[in-house]
């Protein structure tokens, strides 16, 4: 009996040892030993078409139409390094002399977005995205990269036009109909925020005609709560059909990120600037050469003026169209070519819209009477170029 027990124990020990060795060296022999667990998962029915149908209340179609026309813009420029303050110290200069050597420049890079406005490679963006840049590169949504050159810019609306130097037809954006946008409409902001890649955010039109923000000379902004962040500048603001309604430009923020108050230049303004730059290389606006001032209630009371409508002529430039026409300091401009002037901003926009070289009728209030004057419109001087 003892012998049988020893034989059995040895046989079991050897079998276990063989099983352990096989499981170590050939584990795949034992994979199907245990039955696989079955998990029941519910899945939505698929679509028979190649492209899935958009979900209800989705703006996927609008994004798909407009995203290929929104590009990333990379810029580079040389900037002077700041001069060390010790070089301006009188004691240092007394012992070591006046060292006026030019500080070495350093290379700075920038990032923004743009919108392809025509299939032949015209790109709209913000002036502040490319200002001072001596090297511009554009990256398309499909990954292709092309050099670009500056065609023209308009600092007073913060718009610039680039030409992409590439071959073939490019995906161009479709402009929305003028004045079709309303407060409450859904809009999508497309750009490259913080350089993370093309991003689409959604919001509504919060307000139209925003001005007096101190951003640019001519302001007529679309306000939206769609998230706009650094890197979105120059990108597209599109409607629910994917049509361009604005060029993203600025945000109101205390932290540098989006707080739900973003501003875009209307597509109608961008189109007008684009057409003028392509036709003449610059944007032409009317000018008469006056300094204007808002009529406050206190100012109206001191001048004995009824109401605050109009623009007070605070000064007239010498040898300007206004001086030649007889406009005087102290006059109150109340009409331009039959259109009423409500405030200085309105007066500036009315005059800018006049064609240089043509005459226009200006109505001014002088003392207790109203006087009509013919003014030959001049060309508004271009702002100085910063480098």
Coordinates of C-alpha atoms in Angstrom, one line a residue, residues 7-386:
X7 CA 3.9 5.9 -7.1
X8 CA 0.7 8.0 -7.1
X9 CA 2.3 11.0 -5.4
X10 CA 5.3 10.9 -7.8
X11 CA 2.9 10.7 -10.8
X12 CA 0.9 13.7 -9.6
X13 CA 4.1 15.7 -8.8
X14 CA 5.5 15.1 -12.3
X15 CA 2.2 16.0 -14.0
X16 CA 2.0 19.3 -12.1
X17 CA 5.6 20.1 -13.0
X18 CA 5.0 19.3 -16.7
X19 CA 1.9 21.4 -16.7
X20 CA 3.8 24.3 -15.1
X21 CA 6.6 24.1 -17.6
X22 CA 4.2 24.0 -20.6
X23 CA 2.2 26.9 -19.3
X24 CA 5.4 28.9 -18.9
X25 CA 6.9 28.0 -22.3
X26 CA 3.7 27.6 -24.4
X27 CA 1.0 29.7 -22.9
X28 CA -1.0 29.9 -26.2
X29 CA -1.8 26.2 -25.8
X30 CA -4.0 27.1 -22.8
X31 CA -5.8 30.3 -24.1
X32 CA -8.9 28.6 -25.2
X33 CA -9.2 26.5 -22.1
X34 CA -11.6 28.9 -20.4
X35 CA -14.8 30.0 -22.2
X36 CA -14.8 33.8 -23.2
X37 CA -17.2 36.0 -21.3
X38 CA -20.0 37.5 -23.4
X39 CA -21.0 41.2 -22.8
X40 CA -24.2 42.6 -24.3
X41 CA -23.8 46.1 -25.7
X42 CA -26.5 48.2 -27.4
X43 CA -25.3 50.2 -30.4
X44 CA -27.1 52.8 -32.5
X45 CA -28.0 51.7 -36.0
X46 CA -25.5 52.8 -38.6
X47 CA -26.0 54.7 -41.8
X48 CA -25.8 53.1 -45.2
X49 CA -24.1 56.2 -46.8
X50 CA -20.4 56.8 -46.7
X51 CA -20.7 60.0 -44.7
X52 CA -22.8 59.8 -41.5
X53 CA -25.9 62.0 -41.3
X54 CA -25.5 65.0 -39.0
X55 CA -27.2 64.7 -35.6
X56 CA -30.3 66.8 -35.0
X57 CA -29.5 70.5 -34.2
X58 CA -25.9 69.8 -35.3
X59 CA -23.8 72.4 -37.2
X60 CA -21.4 69.7 -38.7
X61 CA -22.4 70.7 -42.2
X62 CA -21.6 74.4 -41.6
X63 CA -18.2 73.5 -40.1
X64 CA -17.4 71.0 -42.9
X65 CA -18.1 73.7 -45.6
X66 CA -16.0 76.4 -44.0
X67 CA -13.1 74.7 -42.2
X68 CA -11.0 74.0 -45.3
X69 CA -11.0 77.8 -46.1
X70 CA -9.6 78.7 -42.7
X71 CA -5.8 78.7 -42.5
X72 CA -3.0 79.0 -39.9
X73 CA -0.6 81.9 -40.4
X74 CA 2.9 81.8 -39.0
X75 CA 5.0 85.0 -39.0
X76 CA 8.6 85.8 -38.2
X77 CA 10.4 89.2 -37.8
X78 CA 13.5 90.7 -36.3
X79 CA 13.0 92.8 -33.2
X80 CA 15.7 94.9 -31.4
X81 CA 16.7 93.7 -28.0
X82 CA 16.2 96.3 -25.2
X83 CA 19.3 98.4 -24.4
X84 CA 20.7 97.6 -21.0
X85 CA 19.8 100.4 -18.5
X86 CA 23.4 100.4 -17.1
X87 CA 24.6 101.9 -20.5
X88 CA 22.6 105.0 -19.7
X89 CA 24.0 105.5 -16.2
X90 CA 26.2 108.7 -16.0
X91 CA 28.8 107.1 -13.7
X92 CA 29.2 104.1 -16.0
X93 CA 29.5 106.3 -19.0
X94 CA 32.1 108.5 -17.2
X95 CA 34.4 105.5 -16.6
X96 CA 33.7 103.3 -19.7
X97 CA 32.6 105.9 -22.2
X98 CA 29.4 106.2 -24.3
X99 CA 28.9 102.8 -25.8
X100 CA 26.2 103.4 -28.5
X101 CA 26.7 100.1 -30.3
X102 CA 23.4 98.7 -31.7
X103 CA 22.1 95.8 -29.6
X104 CA 21.8 92.6 -31.6
X105 CA 18.3 91.8 -32.8
X106 CA 16.4 88.6 -32.0
X107 CA 13.9 86.6 -34.0
X108 CA 10.3 86.7 -32.9
X109 CA 7.5 84.5 -34.2
X110 CA 3.8 85.0 -34.3
X111 CA 0.7 83.0 -34.8
X112 CA -2.8 83.8 -36.2
X113 CA -5.5 82.6 -38.5
X114 CA -6.8 83.7 -41.9
X115 CA -9.6 83.1 -44.4
X116 CA -9.1 82.1 -48.1
X117 CA -11.3 84.7 -49.9
X118 CA -10.8 83.5 -53.4
X119 CA -9.7 80.3 -55.2
X120 CA -6.6 81.9 -56.6
X121 CA -5.1 82.4 -53.1
X122 CA -6.2 85.7 -51.6
X123 CA -6.3 85.5 -47.8
X124 CA -8.0 87.9 -45.4
X125 CA -6.6 88.3 -41.9
X126 CA -6.0 90.9 -39.2
X127 CA -3.3 93.6 -39.7
X128 CA -2.0 93.0 -36.2
X129 CA -1.3 89.3 -37.1
X130 CA 1.2 90.2 -39.9
X131 CA 2.3 93.7 -38.8
X132 CA 6.1 94.1 -39.2
X133 CA 6.6 90.5 -40.4
X134 CA 9.3 89.8 -43.0
X135 CA 8.4 86.2 -43.4
X136 CA 4.9 84.7 -43.6
X137 CA 3.9 81.1 -44.0
X138 CA 0.4 79.7 -44.4
X139 CA -0.7 76.2 -43.4
X140 CA -3.9 74.8 -44.9
X141 CA -6.3 72.6 -43.1
X142 CA -5.1 69.5 -45.1
X143 CA -1.5 70.1 -43.9
X144 CA 0.0 71.8 -46.9
X145 CA 2.2 74.8 -46.3
X146 CA 2.9 77.7 -48.6
X147 CA 4.8 81.0 -48.4
X148 CA 2.7 84.1 -48.6
X149 CA 3.3 87.8 -49.4
X150 CA 1.5 90.9 -48.3
X151 CA -0.7 92.5 -50.9
X152 CA -2.0 95.4 -48.8
X153 CA -3.3 96.3 -45.4
X154 CA -5.6 98.7 -43.7
X155 CA -4.6 99.5 -40.1
X156 CA -7.6 101.6 -39.5
X157 CA -9.9 98.6 -39.7
X158 CA -7.2 96.1 -38.7
X159 CA -7.5 94.1 -41.9
X160 CA -4.8 92.8 -44.3
X161 CA -4.8 90.9 -47.6
X162 CA -2.2 88.2 -48.3
X163 CA -1.5 86.2 -51.5
X164 CA -0.7 82.6 -51.0
X165 CA 2.1 81.6 -53.4
X166 CA 0.9 78.1 -54.4
X167 CA -0.4 76.3 -57.5
X168 CA -3.9 75.0 -58.1
X169 CA -7.4 76.0 -56.9
X170 CA -7.8 76.5 -53.2
X171 CA -11.0 76.1 -51.1
X172 CA -12.5 79.6 -50.7
X173 CA -15.1 80.7 -48.2
X174 CA -18.6 81.8 -49.3
X175 CA -19.5 85.3 -48.1
X176 CA -22.9 85.7 -46.4
X177 CA -25.5 88.2 -47.8
X178 CA -25.0 91.7 -46.5
X179 CA -27.2 92.7 -43.5
X180 CA -28.5 89.1 -43.2
X181 CA -27.1 88.7 -39.7
X182 CA -29.4 89.3 -36.6
X183 CA -28.9 89.4 -32.9
X184 CA -29.5 85.9 -31.6
X185 CA -28.3 84.0 -34.7
X186 CA -26.0 81.1 -34.1
X187 CA -22.4 81.6 -35.3
X188 CA -19.3 79.4 -35.3
X189 CA -15.8 80.8 -34.7
X190 CA -13.0 78.9 -36.5
X191 CA -9.3 79.4 -35.9
X192 CA -6.1 78.1 -34.3
X193 CA -6.3 79.1 -30.6
X194 CA -3.0 78.9 -28.7
X195 CA -1.6 76.9 -31.7
X196 CA -3.4 73.7 -30.7
X197 CA -4.8 73.2 -34.2
X198 CA -8.0 74.1 -36.0
X199 CA -10.8 74.5 -33.6
X200 CA -14.6 75.3 -33.9
X201 CA -16.5 77.0 -31.1
X202 CA -20.2 77.9 -31.1
X203 CA -22.1 80.9 -29.8
X204 CA -24.7 83.5 -30.8
X205 CA -24.6 87.0 -32.0
X206 CA -24.8 89.1 -28.9
X207 CA -24.9 92.5 -30.5
X208 CA -24.3 94.3 -33.8
X209 CA -22.6 97.7 -34.5
X210 CA -20.4 97.7 -31.5
X211 CA -18.2 100.9 -31.5
X212 CA -16.2 103.3 -29.3
X213 CA -14.2 100.4 -27.9
X214 CA -10.9 102.1 -28.6
X215 CA -9.6 99.2 -30.8
X216 CA -9.4 100.8 -34.2
X217 CA -10.3 104.1 -35.9
X218 CA -13.3 102.6 -37.7
X219 CA -15.4 100.3 -35.5
X220 CA -18.5 98.4 -36.4
X221 CA -18.1 95.1 -34.7
X222 CA -20.2 92.0 -34.3
X223 CA -20.2 90.9 -30.7
X224 CA -20.4 87.2 -30.0
X225 CA -20.1 84.8 -27.0
X226 CA -18.4 82.1 -29.2
X227 CA -15.1 81.4 -27.6
X228 CA -12.3 83.4 -29.3
X229 CA -8.8 83.0 -27.9
X230 CA -5.2 84.1 -28.8
X231 CA -4.5 82.6 -32.2
X232 CA -8.1 83.0 -33.4
X233 CA -7.3 86.5 -34.7
X234 CA -8.0 86.7 -38.5
X235 CA -10.1 83.5 -38.4
X236 CA -13.6 83.1 -39.7
X237 CA -16.9 83.8 -38.0
X238 CA -19.5 81.8 -40.0
X239 CA -23.3 81.4 -39.8
X240 CA -25.3 78.2 -39.4
X241 CA -24.9 77.6 -43.2
X242 CA -21.1 78.0 -43.1
X243 CA -21.1 81.4 -44.8
X244 CA -18.6 84.1 -43.7
X245 CA -20.2 86.8 -41.6
X246 CA -17.1 88.2 -39.9
X247 CA -13.3 88.2 -39.3
X248 CA -12.5 87.4 -35.6
X249 CA -10.4 90.3 -34.3
X250 CA -10.4 91.0 -30.5
X251 CA -11.7 89.8 -27.2
X252 CA -12.6 91.5 -23.9
X253 CA -10.6 89.7 -21.2
X254 CA -8.8 90.3 -17.9
X255 CA -6.9 87.0 -18.1
X256 CA -6.0 86.7 -21.8
X257 CA -8.6 83.9 -22.4
X258 CA -12.2 84.0 -23.5
X259 CA -14.8 85.5 -21.2
X260 CA -17.6 85.2 -23.7
X261 CA -17.1 88.7 -25.2
X262 CA -15.5 88.6 -28.6
X263 CA -15.6 91.0 -31.5
X264 CA -15.5 90.4 -35.3
X265 CA -15.2 92.7 -38.2
X266 CA -18.3 92.4 -40.5
X267 CA -17.8 90.5 -43.7
X268 CA -19.2 93.5 -45.7
X269 CA -16.4 95.7 -44.3
X270 CA -13.8 93.0 -45.0
X271 CA -15.1 92.6 -48.6
X272 CA -14.9 96.3 -49.3
X273 CA -11.3 96.5 -48.0
X274 CA -10.4 93.4 -50.0
X275 CA -11.8 94.9 -53.2
X276 CA -10.1 98.3 -52.8
X277 CA -6.7 96.7 -52.0
X278 CA -6.9 94.4 -55.0
X279 CA -7.9 97.3 -57.3
X280 CA -5.6 100.1 -56.0
X281 CA -3.2 98.5 -53.5
X282 CA -4.7 100.6 -50.7
X283 CA -7.9 101.7 -49.0
X284 CA -9.1 105.2 -50.0
X285 CA -11.2 107.3 -47.7
X286 CA -12.5 110.9 -47.7
X287 CA -11.0 113.6 -45.4
X288 CA -11.7 117.3 -44.8
X289 CA -9.0 118.1 -42.2
X290 CA -10.9 119.0 -39.0
X291 CA -10.5 118.1 -35.3
X292 CA -13.9 117.1 -33.9
X293 CA -15.2 116.8 -30.3
X294 CA -18.2 115.2 -28.8
X295 CA -20.9 117.6 -27.5
X296 CA -21.4 116.7 -23.8
X297 CA -24.3 118.2 -21.8
X298 CA -21.8 120.4 -20.0
X299 CA -20.3 121.6 -23.2
X300 CA -23.7 122.3 -24.7
X301 CA -24.7 124.4 -21.7
X302 CA -21.5 126.4 -21.8
X303 CA -21.9 127.1 -25.6
X304 CA -25.6 127.7 -25.2
X305 CA -26.5 124.8 -27.5
X306 CA -29.8 123.0 -27.4
X307 CA -29.2 119.2 -27.4
X308 CA -26.0 117.2 -28.0
X309 CA -26.6 116.1 -31.6
X310 CA -23.8 116.8 -34.1
X311 CA -20.0 117.1 -33.9
X312 CA -18.2 120.1 -32.6
X313 CA -15.4 121.4 -34.8
X314 CA -12.6 121.9 -32.3
X315 CA -10.0 122.8 -34.9
X316 CA -9.4 123.2 -38.7
X317 CA -6.1 122.2 -40.2
X318 CA -4.4 124.9 -42.3
X319 CA -4.7 124.6 -46.1
X320 CA -7.2 121.7 -45.6
X321 CA -10.5 121.2 -47.6
X322 CA -12.5 122.4 -44.6
X323 CA -10.5 125.7 -44.4
X324 CA -11.0 126.3 -48.1
X325 CA -14.7 125.7 -47.7
X326 CA -15.1 128.2 -44.8
X327 CA -15.6 125.8 -41.9
X328 CA -14.6 127.4 -38.7
X329 CA -13.7 126.2 -35.2
X330 CA -16.8 126.3 -33.0
X331 CA -19.1 125.3 -35.9
X332 CA -21.3 122.3 -35.2
X333 CA -21.5 119.8 -38.1
X334 CA -25.1 118.5 -38.3
X335 CA -25.3 117.1 -41.8
X336 CA -23.2 115.6 -44.6
X337 CA -24.8 115.3 -48.1
X338 CA -28.3 115.2 -46.6
X339 CA -27.5 112.6 -43.9
X340 CA -27.7 113.7 -40.3
X341 CA -24.6 113.7 -38.0
X342 CA -25.4 112.4 -34.6
X343 CA -22.0 112.2 -33.1
X344 CA -18.3 112.4 -34.0
X345 CA -18.1 108.7 -34.9
X346 CA -21.0 109.1 -37.3
X347 CA -19.4 112.1 -38.8
X348 CA -16.0 110.3 -39.3
X349 CA -17.7 107.4 -41.1
X350 CA -19.8 109.6 -43.3
X351 CA -16.8 111.7 -44.4
X352 CA -14.6 108.5 -44.9
X353 CA -17.3 107.1 -47.2
X354 CA -17.1 110.1 -49.6
X355 CA -15.0 109.9 -52.8
X356 CA -11.9 112.1 -52.8
X357 CA -12.0 114.9 -55.4
X358 CA -15.8 115.2 -55.3
X359 CA -17.8 118.0 -53.7
X360 CA -20.2 117.4 -50.9
X361 CA -22.7 119.6 -49.0
X362 CA -21.9 120.1 -45.3
X363 CA -24.5 121.7 -43.1
X364 CA -23.2 123.4 -40.0
X365 CA -24.8 125.3 -37.1
X366 CA -23.1 128.6 -36.5
X367 CA -24.4 130.9 -33.8
X368 CA -28.2 130.8 -34.1
X369 CA -28.3 129.9 -37.9
X370 CA -27.6 127.0 -40.1
X371 CA -25.2 127.3 -43.0
X372 CA -24.7 125.1 -46.0
X373 CA -21.1 124.8 -47.4
X374 CA -19.7 123.0 -50.4
X375 CA -16.5 121.1 -49.5
X376 CA -14.2 119.4 -52.0
X377 CA -13.3 116.1 -50.3
X378 CA -9.6 115.3 -49.9
X379 CA -7.9 111.9 -49.5
X380 CA -7.4 110.7 -45.9
X381 CA -3.7 110.4 -45.1
X382 CA -2.4 106.9 -44.6
X383 CA -1.3 106.0 -41.0
X384 CA 2.4 105.6 -40.5
X385 CA 3.8 102.2 -40.9
X386 CA 5.2 100.6 -37.8

